Amino acid sequence: MKKVSKFVGLVFSMGKRVNYGIFLLALVPLIFGGCSAEKTNLISVTYHNTTARYNAYFYAKERIKEIETGIANQHQNDFDHILKIFPPLDTTHATTYQIQIEDVVKKASLAIQNHKNSKWVDDSYNLLGMARLYSHEHETAIVTFKHVNTTSNDRDARHRALVNLMRTFIEYGEMNNAIAVSDFLKKEKLNKRNLKQLYLVRAYYYQKQADYDNLVQNLVLASPLLTKKDGKAKINFIIGQVYQQLGFDAEAYRNYKRCLASNPPYELSFYAKLNMAQVTELSRSSDVKRVRKYFRKLLADAKNREFRDKIYYEMAQFEMKQNDIDGAIPFYNESIRASIGNNRQKGLSYLRLGEIYYDTLRNYELAQKYYDSTILVMPTTYEDYEAVKSRQEVLAEFVKQLNVIALNDSLINLASMDSTRLVAYLTEQVEDRKAAEEEKKKNQQRQQRRRSPSAFDSGFGDNTGILTSSLNWYFSNPSAISLGQSEFRKKWGNRSLEDDWRRANKESNISLSNNTNNTTTASNTESTDSNEAGDNANAIQTEVKQMLAKIPFSNEAKEKALVEITDAYYSLGNIYHFNLFEDHNSINSFETLLDRFPSSEYEPEVLYLLHLMYKEMEHIKQETYKKRLIADHPKTTYAKLLINPNYTEESSKELDQLKKVYKSAYALYEQESFPEARALIRQALITYNDTEFFANLRLLDILIVGKSESKERYISELDKFITEYPDHGTTAFAKNLLATAKDFEDNLFKSEATDFALGFEQLHYFLLVYDSNSGIATTVSDDIKRFNELHFKESAIDVDNIVFDSGKSMVLVSSFENRSTALEYFDYFKAESSLLGVDSSNSLQNFVITKDNFDILYQTKDLESYRSFFDRNY
């Protein structure tokens, strides 16, 4: 710049001898040469400040405004809840303004790189950070704002960066870091612009935390600093909403009024007026009338036509605040009818009706219908959607059980009617229903005709614009309608609404052509009516047949219907108790179940629940159900819980011990140490109390039987296990084992000639086969036991009675260690058989048999072949 000064002085000293144009041309390169971005002189700084502000920075800032406007326009305010201070940032929507983001980055970077010595560098960094925030690059945005805070000499720029950093932490979900920044800024002195932004960001933080006290405190501090351009009306509206939610109606009213004073957009103005009606102080009955009149005024305003559903909804809410449910219900229904395209509002109206019938009126069937409608129209983004859906599912199940009981009881009653009377009754029911449906259809058609658009709706033929004006439309103006009716009566008197209402003699209006065609028309009408009547009769008969097919005439069908009723009463009792928390209704359902269906599978549990509910009520019947449960079902867990309050804890300890026993027994089973494994299992079954885990031990014992004894015994034990434990977790496995065993035996022994095994050095049985219908059938087993007690007392042998086939049974004496001991028993028995009172006819056969051959014999039933085998080998 010193060069410039010397040059200027030289030129002026030369006076007129120098041409000023040449002077300026010479001056320009000197000036620009001194305006480098690295220079800090006055001209350089001024140049770069001006160029940065009105070029790159300016355009970057404009793009940020466009992005913020787009985000705000994309967001739809939910006036049923406290409005969002900042519209939520959506990753999907972010793609729509990606071009603007890139332009911000480009322009801000130019300002930073080309104008390093300007005062707009820090502001450009702040714009760059906001662009990263709006494009969901949170980590980059955080680094950018931290850079400004640590490198800038401009205190205001640092504060702005910190406020933006706090907003970024909130959006990123790092709430602890956000509150740390907020605490730091409490110590700083901020300018007005940064201070109002800090209050808003703090309020946004507390809104995210649902801390409404701190939320409203920060908004109240921000409000005086805001202008209309800053959205002051919206902030005052939010303050009003928070105060209304906290129960400070007077403060809420004051802030809604401030919102209106800021001349807000129409939608915000409408909801402010609507909410003002809700928080108006009602000290006198006249105040209530005034609010109702105010609502009617809002309804009459044509500008509010699209908000009629919301107005009716708020009218209903107002009546609920007055504890007038009967007054609220019609308004909720009007809101539903007026709601077109606003599924959220329609869903809310359905939901409120559902809540009334559920919580207050206890009409669950009607509540279920409203909850069904709610789920049908309510957007899944509704914040309580899952809770609403859960209740809807409970009610659906509840009503389903009610319908099961009502339907099956009705069908069982119909089944007891005389067939002729039954058909007549069903026919009458179908005819009545069809008549009601036809009448309903006609009413709907009449209503549809009334609602059909007319020429008045479109303003056809209206040159004045009176009919087309939504504000002054005749049929929307009650005063105009009343005046028109009065004028009509003055001119015409009271006339019925019918064809040819102006004519005194309506007969004269009948044309000659009509008279000419009367005969033909009447004939065609009679023919049509006759055909329709025939079709209707056939349809009724078909429907009656379909209804008859559903009636349980057989005992099996009746039993099935009764089982369904039993299940339904059990489900109802549980729903009342566990879901609806209505113990009185639960008790009624359970007691009805016990009375109508004694000894049902649900009885132990129902008795236990009845005891608990009556105990909660401190009712004497608690003891009645306790004694009945212990007396009738002593082995159930429910009874044991009543006998021993510590049963659960003690059984838990026993369960641990039983699991250890099971582990040891299973290890022995795998080692094929079957006697030791069975001894361990049987000792546990004797030592410990019966628990659900006993089934596991019993099944392991049966597996050992399958390995060490006959297949028949194995199959028999599996059958017993499945019968004894029908619902246990191991029962499915037992059924598979049983099916496999039966299939294996069937496939193994399906052959024409039976081959018996020749290996005799194994366990033997003694068999006595007799006719099942013979005289000895009832005594032979006991006779043989006495025989054994008398002659083989020291031998460890058992006696079992087994069905052999449809005509024969057998006594099985087991078991003998080898062939010789078995034959010794056989010979002795044969010698003493006469003493038992049995003869040696063909109807009575006895012999010994190996374990393997017994399995073959039992499967094949080939007794004759084995007799031949026995005679040859024994």
PDB file of N, CA and C in Angstrom, residues 56-68 97-112 123-135:
ATOM      1  N   ALA A  56     -20.167 -16.224  -2.059  1.00  0.00           N
ATOM      2  CA  ALA A  56     -20.210 -17.631  -1.632  1.00  0.00           C
ATOM      3  C   ALA A  56     -21.030 -17.827  -0.362  1.00  0.00           C
ATOM      4  N   TYR A  57     -20.752 -17.029   0.670  1.00  0.00           N
ATOM      5  CA  TYR A  57     -21.477 -17.194   1.940  1.00  0.00           C
ATOM      6  C   TYR A  57     -22.959 -16.927   1.755  1.00  0.00           C
ATOM      7  N   PHE A  58     -23.275 -15.876   1.002  1.00  0.00           N
ATOM      8  CA  PHE A  58     -24.679 -15.507   0.788  1.00  0.00           C
ATOM      9  C   PHE A  58     -25.442 -16.669   0.157  1.00  0.00           C
ATOM     10  N   TYR A  59     -24.890 -17.241  -0.922  1.00  0.00           N
ATOM     11  CA  TYR A  59     -25.593 -18.320  -1.618  1.00  0.00           C
ATOM     12  C   TYR A  59     -25.662 -19.600  -0.770  1.00  0.00           C
ATOM     13  N   ALA A  60     -24.619 -19.861  -0.002  1.00  0.00           N
ATOM     14  CA  ALA A  60     -24.660 -21.028   0.902  1.00  0.00           C
ATOM     15  C   ALA A  60     -25.763 -20.864   1.937  1.00  0.00           C
ATOM     16  N   LYS A  61     -25.886 -19.643   2.463  1.00  0.00           N
ATOM     17  CA  LYS A  61     -26.915 -19.369   3.475  1.00  0.00           C
ATOM     18  C   LYS A  61     -28.313 -19.502   2.878  1.00  0.00           C
ATOM     19  N   GLU A  62     -28.491 -19.041   1.640  1.00  0.00           N
ATOM     20  CA  GLU A  62     -29.786 -19.157   0.969  1.00  0.00           C
ATOM     21  C   GLU A  62     -30.158 -20.624   0.762  1.00  0.00           C
ATOM     22  N   ARG A  63     -29.171 -21.453   0.417  1.00  0.00           N
ATOM     23  CA  ARG A  63     -29.453 -22.885   0.237  1.00  0.00           C
ATOM     24  C   ARG A  63     -29.854 -23.528   1.558  1.00  0.00           C
ATOM     25  N   ILE A  64     -29.225 -23.136   2.655  1.00  0.00           N
ATOM     26  CA  ILE A  64     -29.613 -23.668   3.973  1.00  0.00           C
ATOM     27  C   ILE A  64     -31.056 -23.280   4.284  1.00  0.00           C
ATOM     28  N   LYS A  65     -31.443 -22.054   3.937  1.00  0.00           N
ATOM     29  CA  LYS A  65     -32.836 -21.630   4.164  1.00  0.00           C
ATOM     30  C   LYS A  65     -33.799 -22.474   3.335  1.00  0.00           C
ATOM     31  N   GLU A  66     -33.415 -22.783   2.089  1.00  0.00           N
ATOM     32  CA  GLU A  66     -34.262 -23.618   1.238  1.00  0.00           C
ATOM     33  C   GLU A  66     -34.423 -25.013   1.843  1.00  0.00           C
ATOM     34  N   ILE A  67     -33.314 -25.556   2.350  1.00  0.00           N
ATOM     35  CA  ILE A  67     -33.363 -26.889   2.968  1.00  0.00           C
ATOM     36  C   ILE A  67     -34.287 -26.873   4.179  1.00  0.00           C
ATOM     37  N   GLU A  68     -34.139 -25.875   5.037  1.00  0.00           N
ATOM     38  CA  GLU A  68     -34.963 -25.785   6.254  1.00  0.00           C
ATOM     39  C   GLU A  68     -36.431 -25.597   5.917  1.00  0.00           C
ATOM     40  N   TYR A  97     -33.098 -33.201  -0.970  1.00  0.00           N
ATOM     41  CA  TYR A  97     -32.374 -31.915  -1.003  1.00  0.00           C
ATOM     42  C   TYR A  97     -30.857 -32.122  -1.036  1.00  0.00           C
ATOM     43  N   GLN A  98     -30.431 -33.228  -1.620  1.00  0.00           N
ATOM     44  CA  GLN A  98     -29.003 -33.521  -1.693  1.00  0.00           C
ATOM     45  C   GLN A  98     -28.254 -32.523  -2.583  1.00  0.00           C
ATOM     46  N   ILE A  99     -28.932 -32.041  -3.635  1.00  0.00           N
ATOM     47  CA  ILE A  99     -28.296 -31.052  -4.530  1.00  0.00           C
ATOM     48  C   ILE A  99     -27.999 -29.772  -3.770  1.00  0.00           C
ATOM     49  N   GLN A 100     -28.968 -29.317  -2.954  1.00  0.00           N
ATOM     50  CA  GLN A 100     -28.742 -28.101  -2.159  1.00  0.00           C
ATOM     51  C   GLN A 100     -27.611 -28.313  -1.149  1.00  0.00           C
ATOM     52  N   ILE A 101     -27.559 -29.520  -0.558  1.00  0.00           N
ATOM     53  CA  ILE A 101     -26.481 -29.823   0.392  1.00  0.00           C
ATOM     54  C   ILE A 101     -25.119 -29.674  -0.294  1.00  0.00           C
ATOM     55  N   GLU A 102     -25.006 -30.260  -1.473  1.00  0.00           N
ATOM     56  CA  GLU A 102     -23.735 -30.192  -2.195  1.00  0.00           C
ATOM     57  C   GLU A 102     -23.379 -28.755  -2.549  1.00  0.00           C
ATOM     58  N   ASP A 103     -24.402 -27.959  -2.884  1.00  0.00           N
ATOM     59  CA  ASP A 103     -24.148 -26.556  -3.222  1.00  0.00           C
ATOM     60  C   ASP A 103     -23.681 -25.776  -1.995  1.00  0.00           C
ATOM     61  N   VAL A 104     -24.281 -26.075  -0.817  1.00  0.00           N
ATOM     62  CA  VAL A 104     -23.841 -25.424   0.418  1.00  0.00           C
ATOM     63  C   VAL A 104     -22.372 -25.746   0.682  1.00  0.00           C
ATOM     64  N   VAL A 105     -22.026 -27.019   0.558  1.00  0.00           N
ATOM     65  CA  VAL A 105     -20.642 -27.445   0.803  1.00  0.00           C
ATOM     66  C   VAL A 105     -19.691 -26.741  -0.162  1.00  0.00           C
ATOM     67  N   LYS A 106     -20.106 -26.672  -1.423  1.00  0.00           N
ATOM     68  CA  LYS A 106     -19.252 -26.030  -2.432  1.00  0.00           C
ATOM     69  C   LYS A 106     -19.068 -24.544  -2.144  1.00  0.00           C
ATOM     70  N   LYS A 107     -20.185 -23.833  -1.898  1.00  0.00           N
ATOM     71  CA  LYS A 107     -20.103 -22.379  -1.702  1.00  0.00           C
ATOM     72  C   LYS A 107     -19.399 -22.045  -0.388  1.00  0.00           C
ATOM     73  N   ALA A 108     -19.718 -22.755   0.681  1.00  0.00           N
ATOM     74  CA  ALA A 108     -19.073 -22.488   1.967  1.00  0.00           C
ATOM     75  C   ALA A 108     -17.581 -22.777   1.889  1.00  0.00           C
ATOM     76  N   SER A 109     -17.212 -23.825   1.171  1.00  0.00           N
ATOM     77  CA  SER A 109     -15.789 -24.156   1.020  1.00  0.00           C
ATOM     78  C   SER A 109     -15.056 -23.073   0.243  1.00  0.00           C
ATOM     79  N   LEU A 110     -15.715 -22.495  -0.778  1.00  0.00           N
ATOM     80  CA  LEU A 110     -15.107 -21.385  -1.532  1.00  0.00           C
ATOM     81  C   LEU A 110     -14.849 -20.194  -0.624  1.00  0.00           C
ATOM     82  N   ALA A 111     -15.838 -19.867   0.214  1.00  0.00           N
ATOM     83  CA  ALA A 111     -15.670 -18.739   1.136  1.00  0.00           C
ATOM     84  C   ALA A 111     -14.524 -18.991   2.101  1.00  0.00           C
ATOM     85  N   ILE A 112     -14.372 -20.246   2.541  1.00  0.00           N
ATOM     86  CA  ILE A 112     -13.309 -20.590   3.494  1.00  0.00           C
ATOM     87  C   ILE A 112     -11.939 -20.563   2.820  1.00  0.00           C
ATOM     88  N   ASP A 123     -18.463 -18.259  10.009  1.00  0.00           N
ATOM     89  CA  ASP A 123     -19.884 -18.439   9.677  1.00  0.00           C
ATOM     90  C   ASP A 123     -20.060 -19.461   8.563  1.00  0.00           C
ATOM     91  N   SER A 124     -19.112 -19.499   7.642  1.00  0.00           N
ATOM     92  CA  SER A 124     -19.167 -20.487   6.565  1.00  0.00           C
ATOM     93  C   SER A 124     -18.984 -21.900   7.123  1.00  0.00           C
ATOM     94  N   TYR A 125     -18.094 -22.040   8.097  1.00  0.00           N
ATOM     95  CA  TYR A 125     -17.924 -23.337   8.753  1.00  0.00           C
ATOM     96  C   TYR A 125     -19.229 -23.764   9.449  1.00  0.00           C
ATOM     97  N   ASN A 126     -19.892 -22.808  10.072  1.00  0.00           N
ATOM     98  CA  ASN A 126     -21.168 -23.119  10.728  1.00  0.00           C
ATOM     99  C   ASN A 126     -22.208 -23.592   9.717  1.00  0.00           C
ATOM    100  N   LEU A 127     -22.240 -22.919   8.524  1.00  0.00           N
ATOM    101  CA  LEU A 127     -23.161 -23.375   7.478  1.00  0.00           C
ATOM    102  C   LEU A 127     -22.782 -24.766   6.998  1.00  0.00           C
ATOM    103  N   LEU A 128     -21.476 -25.009   6.875  1.00  0.00           N
ATOM    104  CA  LEU A 128     -20.992 -26.325   6.461  1.00  0.00           C
ATOM    105  C   LEU A 128     -21.422 -27.403   7.463  1.00  0.00           C
ATOM    106  N   GLY A 129     -21.316 -27.086   8.765  1.00  0.00           N
ATOM    107  CA  GLY A 129     -21.752 -28.030   9.806  1.00  0.00           C
ATOM    108  C   GLY A 129     -23.238 -28.304   9.752  1.00  0.00           C
ATOM    109  N   MET A 130     -24.057 -27.259   9.485  1.00  0.00           N
ATOM    110  CA  MET A 130     -25.505 -27.453   9.390  1.00  0.00           C
ATOM    111  C   MET A 130     -25.857 -28.327   8.181  1.00  0.00           C
ATOM    112  N   ALA A 131     -25.117 -28.138   7.075  1.00  0.00           N
ATOM    113  CA  ALA A 131     -25.351 -28.981   5.901  1.00  0.00           C
ATOM    114  C   ALA A 131     -25.071 -30.440   6.227  1.00  0.00           C
ATOM    115  N   ARG A 132     -23.977 -30.694   6.964  1.00  0.00           N
ATOM    116  CA  ARG A 132     -23.661 -32.071   7.368  1.00  0.00           C
ATOM    117  C   ARG A 132     -24.735 -32.624   8.307  1.00  0.00           C
ATOM    118  N   LEU A 133     -25.263 -31.780   9.198  1.00  0.00           N
ATOM    119  CA  LEU A 133     -26.331 -32.210  10.117  1.00  0.00           C
ATOM    120  C   LEU A 133     -27.575 -32.608   9.332  1.00  0.00           C
ATOM    121  N   TYR A 134     -27.980 -31.758   8.371  1.00  0.00           N
ATOM    122  CA  TYR A 134     -29.205 -32.028   7.618  1.00  0.00           C
ATOM    123  C   TYR A 134     -29.053 -33.231   6.689  1.00  0.00           C
ATOM    124  N   SER A 135     -27.819 -33.567   6.323  1.00  0.00           N
ATOM    125  CA  SER A 135     -27.605 -34.755   5.480  1.00  0.00           C
ATOM    126  C   SER A 135     -27.276 -35.989   6.321  1.00  0.00           C
TER     127      SER A 135
END
